[in-house]
CSV table of C-alpha atoms and ligand atoms in Angstrom, one decimal:
chain,number,residue,atom,x,y,z
Y,1,MET,CA,-158.8,-36.7,-64.4
Y,2,ILE,CA,-162.5,-37.1,-63.9
Y,3,GLN,CA,-163.3,-40.6,-62.4
Y,4,PRO,CA,-166.6,-42.4,-62.0
Y,5,ILE,CA,-167.8,-43.1,-58.5
Y,6,ASN,CA,-169.3,-46.6,-58.0
Y,7,GLY,CA,-169.5,-46.9,-61.8
Y,8,LYS,CA,-171.3,-43.6,-62.4
Y,9,PHE,CA,-170.1,-40.1,-63.3
Y,10,GLU,CA,-171.4,-37.2,-61.3
Y,11,MET,CA,-172.1,-33.6,-62.2
Y,12,PRO,CA,-169.1,-31.3,-61.6
Y,13,ALA,CA,-169.3,-29.3,-58.2
Y,14,LEU,CA,-169.2,-25.7,-59.2
Y,15,PRO,CA,-167.4,-23.1,-56.9
Y,16,TYR,CA,-170.1,-20.5,-57.6
Y,17,GLY,CA,-173.9,-20.3,-57.6
Y,18,MET,CA,-176.2,-20.4,-60.6
Y,19,ALA,CA,-176.9,-16.6,-60.4
Y,20,ASP,CA,-173.3,-15.6,-59.7
Y,21,LEU,CA,-172.0,-15.2,-63.3
Y,22,ALA,CA,-174.7,-12.7,-64.2
Y,23,PRO,CA,-174.9,-10.5,-66.2
Y,24,VAL,CA,-172.3,-12.3,-68.4
Y,25,LEU,CA,-174.2,-15.6,-68.1
Y,26,SER,CA,-177.7,-15.2,-66.6
Y,27,GLN,CA,-179.2,-17.6,-64.1
Y,28,GLU,CA,-181.6,-18.8,-66.8
Y,29,THR,CA,-178.7,-19.7,-69.1
Y,30,MET,CA,-177.0,-21.5,-66.2
Y,31,LEU,CA,-180.1,-23.5,-65.3
Y,32,PHE,CA,-180.5,-24.6,-68.9
Y,33,HIS,CA,-176.9,-25.0,-70.0
Y,34,PHE,CA,-175.4,-26.5,-66.9
Y,35,GLY,CA,-178.6,-27.9,-65.3
Y,36,LYS,CA,-180.2,-29.5,-68.4
Y,37,HIS,CA,-177.8,-29.7,-71.4
Y,38,LEU,CA,-174.8,-30.9,-69.3
Y,39,GLN,CA,-177.0,-33.2,-67.1
Y,40,THR,CA,-178.2,-34.9,-70.3
Y,41,TYR,CA,-174.7,-35.7,-71.5
Y,42,VAL,CA,-173.7,-37.1,-68.1
Y,43,SER,CA,-176.9,-39.2,-67.9
Y,44,ASN,CA,-176.6,-40.5,-71.4
Y,45,LEU,CA,-172.9,-41.5,-70.8
Y,46,ASN,CA,-173.8,-43.3,-67.6
Y,47,LEU,CA,-176.5,-45.3,-69.4
Y,48,ALA,CA,-174.0,-46.4,-72.0
Y,49,LEU,CA,-171.2,-47.5,-69.6
Y,50,PRO,CA,-172.5,-50.7,-68.0
Y,51,GLY,CA,-171.0,-53.8,-69.8
Y,52,SER,CA,-169.1,-51.6,-72.3
Y,53,ALA,CA,-165.3,-51.4,-72.7
Y,54,PHE,CA,-165.4,-48.0,-71.0
Y,55,GLU,CA,-166.8,-49.1,-67.6
Y,56,GLY,CA,-164.7,-47.8,-64.7
Y,57,LYS,CA,-162.4,-45.7,-67.0
Y,58,ALA,CA,-161.6,-42.0,-66.4
Y,59,LEU,CA,-163.5,-39.6,-68.6
Y,60,GLU,CA,-160.4,-38.4,-70.4
Y,61,ASP,CA,-159.5,-42.0,-71.3
Y,62,ILE,CA,-163.0,-42.5,-72.7
Y,63,VAL,CA,-162.7,-39.3,-74.8
Y,64,LYS,CA,-159.4,-40.5,-76.2
Y,65,THR,CA,-160.5,-44.0,-77.1
Y,66,SER,CA,-164.2,-43.9,-78.0
Y,67,ASP,CA,-166.3,-43.0,-81.0
Y,68,GLY,CA,-170.0,-42.6,-81.9
Y,69,GLY,CA,-172.5,-42.0,-79.2
Y,70,VAL,CA,-170.2,-42.7,-76.3
Y,71,PHE,CA,-167.6,-40.2,-77.7
Y,72,ASN,CA,-170.3,-37.6,-78.2
Y,73,ASN,CA,-171.6,-37.7,-74.7
Y,74,ALA,CA,-168.1,-38.2,-73.0
Y,75,GLY,CA,-166.7,-35.4,-75.1
Y,76,GLN,CA,-169.5,-33.0,-74.3
Y,77,PHE,CA,-169.3,-33.9,-70.6
Y,78,LEU,CA,-165.5,-33.2,-70.5
Y,79,ASN,CA,-165.8,-30.0,-72.6
Y,80,HIS,CA,-168.6,-28.6,-70.4
Y,81,ALA,CA,-166.8,-29.6,-67.2
Y,82,LEU,CA,-163.7,-27.7,-68.3
Y,83,TYR,CA,-165.9,-24.7,-69.5
Y,84,PHE,CA,-168.0,-24.3,-66.3
Y,85,LEU,CA,-165.0,-25.0,-63.9
Y,86,GLN,CA,-162.9,-22.2,-65.5
Y,87,PHE,CA,-165.3,-19.4,-64.4
Y,88,LYS,CA,-165.7,-17.1,-61.4
Y,89,THR,CA,-167.9,-14.0,-60.6
Y,90,PRO,CA,-167.5,-11.1,-63.0
Y,91,THR,CA,-164.5,-8.8,-62.6
Y,92,SER,CA,-163.8,-5.8,-64.8
Y,93,ASN,CA,-160.3,-5.6,-66.3
Y,94,ASN,CA,-159.9,-9.3,-65.6
Y,95,VAL,CA,-156.4,-10.3,-67.0
Y,96,PRO,CA,-154.2,-13.4,-66.9
Y,97,THR,CA,-151.6,-13.7,-64.2
Y,98,GLY,CA,-148.6,-16.0,-63.5
Y,99,GLU,CA,-147.2,-18.5,-66.0
Y,100,ILE,CA,-150.1,-18.4,-68.4
Y,101,ALA,CA,-149.7,-14.6,-68.7
Y,102,ARG,CA,-146.1,-15.0,-69.6
Y,103,ALA,CA,-146.8,-17.8,-72.1
Y,104,ILE,CA,-149.6,-15.7,-73.8
Y,105,ASP,CA,-147.2,-12.8,-74.3
Y,106,ARG,CA,-144.5,-15.1,-75.6
Y,107,ASP,CA,-146.7,-17.0,-78.1
Y,108,PHE,CA,-149.2,-14.3,-79.2
Y,109,GLY,CA,-147.4,-11.0,-78.6
Y,110,SER,CA,-149.9,-9.7,-76.0
Y,111,PHE,CA,-153.1,-10.6,-74.2
Y,112,GLU,CA,-155.0,-8.2,-76.6
Y,113,LYS,CA,-153.7,-10.0,-79.6
Y,114,PHE,CA,-154.5,-13.4,-78.1
Y,115,LYS,CA,-158.1,-12.3,-77.3
Y,116,GLU,CA,-158.6,-11.1,-80.9
Y,117,GLU,CA,-157.5,-14.4,-82.4
Y,118,PHE,CA,-159.4,-16.5,-79.8
Y,119,GLN,CA,-162.6,-14.5,-80.4
Y,120,SER,CA,-162.3,-14.5,-84.1
Y,121,LYS,CA,-161.8,-18.2,-84.2
Y,122,GLY,CA,-164.8,-18.7,-81.9
Y,123,ALA,CA,-167.0,-16.4,-84.0
Y,124,GLY,CA,-165.7,-18.0,-87.3
Y,125,LEU,CA,-166.4,-21.6,-86.4
Y,126,PHE,CA,-169.3,-22.7,-88.6
Y,127,GLY,CA,-172.1,-24.6,-86.8
Y,128,SER,CA,-171.6,-26.1,-83.3
Y,129,GLY,CA,-168.4,-26.5,-81.5
Y,130,TRP,CA,-165.7,-25.0,-79.3
Y,131,VAL,CA,-162.7,-22.7,-79.5
Y,132,TRP,CA,-159.8,-23.9,-77.3
Y,133,LEU,CA,-156.5,-22.6,-75.9
Y,134,SER,CA,-154.2,-25.6,-75.4
Y,135,ALA,CA,-150.6,-26.4,-74.7
Y,136,ASP,CA,-148.8,-28.6,-77.2
Y,137,ALA,CA,-146.2,-31.3,-76.2
Y,138,LYS,CA,-143.5,-28.5,-75.9
Y,139,ASP,CA,-145.8,-26.3,-73.8
Y,140,LYS,CA,-146.3,-23.9,-76.7
Y,141,LEU,CA,-149.8,-22.4,-76.7
Y,142,VAL,CA,-152.1,-23.1,-79.6
Y,143,ILE,CA,-155.7,-22.0,-80.4
Y,144,THR,CA,-157.9,-24.5,-82.2
Y,145,GLN,CA,-161.4,-24.8,-83.4
Y,146,GLU,CA,-163.1,-28.1,-82.6
Y,147,GLY,CA,-166.5,-29.1,-84.1
Y,148,ASN,CA,-169.3,-30.7,-82.1
Y,149,ALA,CA,-168.0,-32.7,-79.2
Y,150,GLN,CA,-164.3,-32.7,-80.1
Y,151,ASN,CA,-161.6,-31.9,-77.6
Y,152,PRO,CA,-157.9,-31.1,-78.2
Y,153,LEU,CA,-156.9,-34.0,-76.0
Y,154,THR,CA,-157.4,-36.2,-79.1
Y,155,LYS,CA,-154.6,-34.2,-80.8
Y,156,GLY,CA,-152.2,-34.8,-78.0
Y,157,PHE,CA,-152.7,-31.3,-76.6
Y,158,THR,CA,-153.5,-30.2,-73.0
Y,159,PRO,CA,-156.7,-28.2,-72.9
Y,160,LEU,CA,-156.4,-25.0,-70.9
Y,161,LEU,CA,-159.4,-22.7,-71.7
Y,162,THR,CA,-162.5,-23.1,-73.8
Y,163,PHE,CA,-165.5,-21.0,-75.0
Y,164,ASP,CA,-168.6,-23.0,-76.0
Y,165,VAL,CA,-170.0,-21.7,-79.3
Y,166,TRP,CA,-173.0,-24.1,-79.5
Y,167,GLU,CA,-176.0,-21.8,-79.8
Y,168,HIS,CA,-177.4,-23.2,-76.5
Y,169,ALA,CA,-174.5,-21.5,-74.8
Y,170,TYR,CA,-175.5,-17.9,-75.7
Y,171,TYR,CA,-179.0,-17.8,-77.3
Y,172,ILE,CA,-180.9,-16.9,-74.1
Y,173,ASP,CA,-178.7,-14.0,-73.2
Y,174,TYR,CA,-177.2,-12.8,-76.5
Y,175,ARG,CA,-179.6,-14.2,-79.2
Y,176,ASN,CA,-177.6,-14.5,-82.4
Y,177,ARG,CA,-174.7,-12.2,-81.2
Y,178,ARG,CA,-172.0,-14.8,-80.7
Y,179,LEU,CA,-169.1,-12.3,-80.8
Y,180,ASP,CA,-170.7,-10.2,-78.0
Y,181,TYR,CA,-171.0,-13.4,-75.9
Y,182,LEU,CA,-167.4,-14.3,-76.5
Y,183,LYS,CA,-166.2,-10.8,-75.6
Y,184,SER,CA,-168.2,-10.9,-72.4
Y,185,LEU,CA,-166.7,-14.2,-71.2
Y,186,TRP,CA,-163.3,-12.6,-70.6
Y,187,ASN,CA,-164.8,-11.0,-67.5
Y,188,ILE,CA,-165.5,-14.3,-65.8
Y,189,VAL,CA,-162.4,-16.4,-66.7
Y,190,ASN,CA,-160.7,-17.7,-63.6
Y,191,TRP,CA,-157.0,-17.5,-64.6
Y,192,ASP,CA,-155.9,-19.3,-61.4
Y,193,GLU,CA,-157.8,-22.3,-62.8
Y,194,VAL,CA,-156.2,-21.9,-66.2
Y,195,ASN,CA,-152.7,-21.7,-64.6
Y,196,LYS,CA,-153.5,-24.9,-62.7
Y,197,ARG,CA,-154.3,-26.7,-65.9
Y,198,PHE,CA,-151.1,-25.3,-67.5
Y,199,GLY,CA,-148.9,-26.3,-64.6
O,1,LIG,MN1,-172.8,-26.3,-74.3
């Protein structure tokens, strides 16, 4: 759970530097996407909290119970926190390990089949949004497309992995080639972090 400190939310502390995900995500993309887009969502949410029903609540609770502008900023804050915290420096032949690897094989047949479906749902989402891997109430894995600031938490799922398909996530490095961006992201997924969320 992401909790406010003295009434305010803080930016996530990343376990890597702004230039460390290149060439998958350039330093310029990180400075804009993490440094400006995410910062704006966090600042807007903090401005909306004082005196509201959401003051002092955990971010996940706000996402589950809010709507309108509070939901949009809280949802985008949570989505981006989960997105940026799931990455590590690029590794070639980067594959899942542990429990999540077994569950992917069980529910999708193979990692290759899972990647195909995940990429295709990400590429096929019209407009702005997110593609998610989540666990349902019975720990079965599901892939969903969520528009704008939506998060699978609101469907009762546990979010495990997400690729941002808003244009601001890829336009600096990949221009309009959303599928190329999605395919590159597999090289920086930190499967240890995904396993932690699954556990
Ligand atoms: Mn984004």
